[in-house]
Amino acid sequence: MSTLPGKVVLIEPDEPTGKATTMMRGLATVSFYAEDVKAARDWYEKALGVAAYYAVPSAEEPAYVEFRFGDLQCELGIIDARYATQQVRGVPAGTVVYWHVDDLAGELEHLTSLGATVHEPITERGEGTGFRTATVVDPFGNLVGLMNNPHYLQVLAELKG
């Protein structure tokens, strides 16, 4: 167990046992919806700085596109809204997934310059802990979370050894 400034206590994970597990092991794919998948693909290519690597049924008329990006090659899929099993039109929708960014203010400015709107401004999450968040709504109605996350950086440093 270790303590960060501001009296936040981190509980160290148990040692891996080498046994198969049914617990959640990490995000595999985050899925967003859009009524215009092609426009959403183009917007996210600008936002992420990478091209979608996968599209079905075709790149010209996609119903689904997928990106891989970041330190761990996270996957972001964009699905045609007609396949949504819940209401995704008219109001910001979806679960907020927070993506670690090094420059929170800079990334917030980048996304808003591309047409996203601020949903929640930069907010400190525990005085002195280094955790800060913000959320935007992309032009397609999806909530996108941005975060300065010291834990993410610690895990990444450990993985790099």
mmCIF file of C-alpha atoms in Angstrom:
data_model
loop_
_atom_site.group_PDB
_atom_site.id
_atom_site.type_symbol
_atom_site.label_atom_id
_atom_site.label_comp_id
_atom_site.label_asym_id
_atom_site.label_seq_id
_atom_site.Cartn_x
_atom_site.Cartn_y
_atom_site.Cartn_z
ATOM 1 C CA MET A 1 0.000 0.000 0.000
ATOM 2 C CA SER A 2 1.292 3.480 -0.829
ATOM 3 C CA THR A 3 0.015 6.977 -0.168
ATOM 4 C CA LEU A 4 -0.054 9.878 -2.615
ATOM 5 C CA PRO A 5 -0.156 13.517 -1.503
ATOM 6 C CA GLY A 6 -3.626 14.532 -0.323
ATOM 7 C CA LYS A 7 -4.145 11.332 1.687
ATOM 8 C CA VAL A 8 -5.211 9.215 -1.281
ATOM 9 C CA VAL A 9 -4.362 5.610 -0.474
ATOM 10 C CA LEU A 10 -3.496 3.231 -3.277
ATOM 11 C CA ILE A 11 -3.971 -0.477 -2.620
ATOM 12 C CA GLU A 12 -1.325 -2.572 -4.335
ATOM 13 C CA PRO A 13 -2.755 -5.334 -6.545
ATOM 14 C CA ASP A 14 -2.270 -8.966 -5.613
ATOM 15 C CA GLU A 15 0.576 -10.805 -7.293
ATOM 16 C CA PRO A 16 -0.489 -12.615 -10.478
ATOM 17 C CA THR A 17 -1.113 -16.305 -9.815
ATOM 18 C CA GLY A 18 -0.618 -17.554 -13.360
ATOM 19 C CA LYS A 19 -4.137 -19.017 -13.257
ATOM 20 C CA ALA A 20 -6.852 -18.181 -15.743
ATOM 21 C CA THR A 21 -9.052 -15.385 -14.475
ATOM 22 C CA THR A 22 -12.548 -14.188 -15.199
ATOM 23 C CA MET A 23 -11.969 -10.695 -13.830
ATOM 24 C CA MET A 24 -11.832 -7.740 -16.163
ATOM 25 C CA ARG A 25 -8.248 -7.301 -17.314
ATOM 26 C CA GLY A 26 -8.358 -4.003 -19.175
ATOM 27 C CA LEU A 27 -10.213 -2.126 -21.853
ATOM 28 C CA ALA A 28 -10.231 -3.981 -25.156
ATOM 29 C CA THR A 29 -12.403 -1.678 -27.286
ATOM 30 C CA VAL A 30 -14.387 1.449 -26.555
ATOM 31 C CA SER A 31 -17.386 1.883 -28.852
ATOM 32 C CA PHE A 32 -19.001 5.175 -29.829
ATOM 33 C CA TYR A 33 -22.012 5.698 -32.084
ATOM 34 C CA ALA A 34 -22.519 8.135 -34.934
ATOM 35 C CA GLU A 35 -25.261 8.705 -37.465
ATOM 36 C CA ASP A 36 -22.562 9.498 -40.048
ATOM 37 C CA VAL A 37 -19.727 7.008 -39.495
ATOM 38 C CA LYS A 38 -17.681 8.393 -42.386
ATOM 39 C CA ALA A 39 -17.778 11.925 -40.931
ATOM 40 C CA ALA A 40 -16.986 10.550 -37.458
ATOM 41 C CA ARG A 41 -14.044 8.591 -38.882
ATOM 42 C CA ASP A 42 -12.690 11.733 -40.540
ATOM 43 C CA TRP A 43 -13.115 13.747 -37.320
ATOM 44 C CA TYR A 44 -11.387 11.133 -35.157
ATOM 45 C CA GLU A 45 -8.537 10.818 -37.636
ATOM 46 C CA LYS A 46 -7.869 14.513 -37.046
ATOM 47 C CA ALA A 47 -8.481 14.255 -33.294
ATOM 48 C CA LEU A 48 -6.234 11.213 -32.776
ATOM 49 C CA GLY A 49 -3.667 11.910 -35.461
ATOM 50 C CA VAL A 50 -3.962 8.370 -36.876
ATOM 51 C CA ALA A 51 -6.037 6.787 -39.620
ATOM 52 C CA ALA A 52 -8.668 4.151 -38.958
ATOM 53 C CA TYR A 53 -7.133 0.759 -39.722
ATOM 54 C CA TYR A 54 -10.390 -1.151 -40.185
ATOM 55 C CA ALA A 55 -13.775 -0.469 -41.808
ATOM 56 C CA VAL A 56 -16.800 -2.633 -42.670
ATOM 57 C CA PRO A 57 -18.435 -3.153 -45.009
ATOM 58 C CA SER A 58 -16.097 -0.714 -46.842
ATOM 59 C CA ALA A 59 -14.037 2.421 -46.290
ATOM 60 C CA GLU A 60 -16.333 4.285 -48.710
ATOM 61 C CA GLU A 61 -19.575 3.350 -46.886
ATOM 62 C CA PRO A 62 -18.602 2.227 -43.386
ATOM 63 C CA ALA A 63 -21.045 0.958 -40.783
ATOM 64 C CA TYR A 64 -18.116 0.454 -38.394
ATOM 65 C CA VAL A 65 -14.571 1.815 -38.225
ATOM 66 C CA GLU A 66 -11.828 1.144 -35.724
ATOM 67 C CA PHE A 67 -8.699 2.941 -34.585
ATOM 68 C CA ARG A 68 -5.673 1.737 -32.588
ATOM 69 C CA PHE A 69 -3.642 4.400 -30.843
ATOM 70 C CA GLY A 70 -1.680 5.372 -27.765
ATOM 71 C CA ASP A 71 0.900 3.615 -25.621
ATOM 72 C CA LEU A 72 -1.056 0.363 -25.399
ATOM 73 C CA GLN A 73 -2.715 0.509 -28.835
ATOM 74 C CA CYS A 74 -6.165 1.036 -27.331
ATOM 75 C CA GLU A 75 -9.052 0.419 -29.688
ATOM 76 C CA LEU A 76 -11.823 2.883 -30.439
ATOM 77 C CA GLY A 77 -14.694 1.681 -32.601
ATOM 78 C CA ILE A 78 -17.362 3.881 -34.151
ATOM 79 C CA ILE A 79 -20.635 2.133 -34.938
ATOM 80 C CA ASP A 80 -23.507 3.348 -37.085
ATOM 81 C CA ALA A 81 -26.137 4.711 -34.662
ATOM 82 C CA ARG A 82 -28.878 2.643 -36.271
ATOM 83 C CA TYR A 83 -27.354 -0.399 -34.518
ATOM 84 C CA ALA A 84 -27.436 1.191 -31.035
ATOM 85 C CA THR A 85 -29.414 -0.695 -28.410
ATOM 86 C CA GLN A 86 -30.014 2.480 -26.381
ATOM 87 C CA GLN A 87 -30.934 6.098 -27.113
ATOM 88 C CA VAL A 88 -27.914 7.873 -28.612
ATOM 89 C CA ARG A 89 -29.533 10.750 -30.457
ATOM 90 C CA GLY A 90 -30.392 14.244 -29.287
ATOM 91 C CA VAL A 91 -28.354 14.394 -26.052
ATOM 92 C CA PRO A 92 -24.777 13.549 -25.076
ATOM 93 C CA ALA A 93 -24.738 9.785 -24.677
ATOM 94 C CA GLY A 94 -22.608 6.905 -23.524
ATOM 95 C CA THR A 95 -20.351 6.008 -20.680
ATOM 96 C CA VAL A 96 -17.526 8.430 -20.024
ATOM 97 C CA VAL A 97 -14.219 6.715 -20.687
ATOM 98 C CA TYR A 98 -11.278 8.827 -19.589
ATOM 99 C CA TRP A 99 -8.190 8.763 -21.810
ATOM 100 C CA HIS A 100 -4.908 9.787 -20.198
ATOM 101 C CA VAL A 101 -3.343 12.849 -21.815
ATOM 102 C CA ASP A 102 -0.119 14.601 -20.852
ATOM 103 C CA ASP A 103 -1.389 18.118 -21.647
ATOM 104 C CA LEU A 104 -5.026 18.324 -20.529
ATOM 105 C CA ALA A 105 -5.561 21.969 -21.458
ATOM 106 C CA GLY A 106 -3.843 21.498 -24.822
ATOM 107 C CA GLU A 107 -5.902 18.427 -25.720
ATOM 108 C CA LEU A 108 -9.117 20.158 -24.633
ATOM 109 C CA GLU A 109 -8.225 23.071 -26.913
ATOM 110 C CA HIS A 110 -7.350 20.675 -29.770
ATOM 111 C CA LEU A 111 -10.681 18.833 -29.604
ATOM 112 C CA THR A 112 -12.760 22.009 -29.285
ATOM 113 C CA SER A 113 -10.921 23.489 -32.294
ATOM 114 C CA LEU A 114 -12.193 20.466 -34.241
ATOM 115 C CA GLY A 115 -15.805 21.098 -33.185
ATOM 116 C CA ALA A 116 -16.175 19.277 -29.855
ATOM 117 C CA THR A 117 -17.959 21.185 -27.097
ATOM 118 C CA VAL A 118 -16.887 21.293 -23.479
ATOM 119 C CA HIS A 119 -19.235 19.231 -21.320
ATOM 120 C CA GLU A 120 -17.237 19.495 -18.106
ATOM 121 C CA PRO A 121 -14.292 21.902 -17.789
ATOM 122 C CA ILE A 122 -10.964 20.902 -16.274
ATOM 123 C CA THR A 123 -11.679 19.732 -12.738
ATOM 124 C CA GLU A 124 -9.251 18.791 -9.953
ATOM 125 C CA ARG A 125 -10.037 15.359 -8.492
ATOM 126 C CA GLY A 126 -8.497 15.486 -5.036
ATOM 127 C CA GLU A 127 -6.293 18.349 -3.997
ATOM 128 C CA GLY A 128 -2.621 17.705 -4.699
ATOM 129 C CA THR A 129 -3.125 14.235 -6.204
ATOM 130 C CA GLY A 130 -2.426 15.144 -9.836
ATOM 131 C CA PHE A 131 -5.736 13.686 -11.031
ATOM 132 C CA ARG A 132 -7.584 16.175 -13.256
ATOM 133 C CA THR A 133 -10.416 15.530 -15.709
ATOM 134 C CA ALA A 134 -12.451 17.220 -18.409
ATOM 135 C CA THR A 135 -15.092 15.940 -20.806
ATOM 136 C CA VAL A 136 -16.177 17.046 -24.245
ATOM 137 C CA VAL A 137 -19.034 16.061 -26.512
ATOM 138 C CA ASP A 138 -17.816 15.138 -29.984
ATOM 139 C CA PRO A 139 -19.804 16.399 -33.003
ATOM 140 C CA PHE A 140 -21.657 13.060 -33.025
ATOM 141 C CA GLY A 141 -23.007 13.247 -29.449
ATOM 142 C CA ASN A 142 -20.468 10.980 -27.686
ATOM 143 C CA LEU A 143 -18.932 11.914 -24.344
ATOM 144 C CA VAL A 144 -15.116 11.837 -24.439
ATOM 145 C CA GLY A 145 -13.203 11.964 -21.155
ATOM 146 C CA LEU A 146 -9.698 13.391 -20.858
ATOM 147 C CA MET A 147 -7.576 12.921 -17.775
ATOM 148 C CA ASN A 148 -4.195 13.598 -16.223
ATOM 149 C CA ASN A 149 -3.723 10.288 -14.423
ATOM 150 C CA PRO A 150 -0.566 9.670 -12.354
ATOM 151 C CA HIS A 151 -1.547 5.994 -11.960
ATOM 152 C CA TYR A 152 -1.535 5.494 -15.726
ATOM 153 C CA LEU A 153 1.975 6.942 -15.933
ATOM 154 C CA GLN A 154 3.152 4.713 -13.059
ATOM 155 C CA VAL A 155 1.791 1.563 -14.711
ATOM 156 C CA LEU A 156 3.273 2.541 -18.058
ATOM 157 C CA ALA A 157 6.688 3.133 -16.480
ATOM 158 C CA GLU A 158 6.506 -0.293 -14.795
ATOM 159 C CA LEU A 159 5.586 -1.968 -18.087
ATOM 160 C CA LYS A 160 8.522 -0.312 -19.828
ATOM 161 C CA GLY A 161 10.710 -1.578 -16.975
#
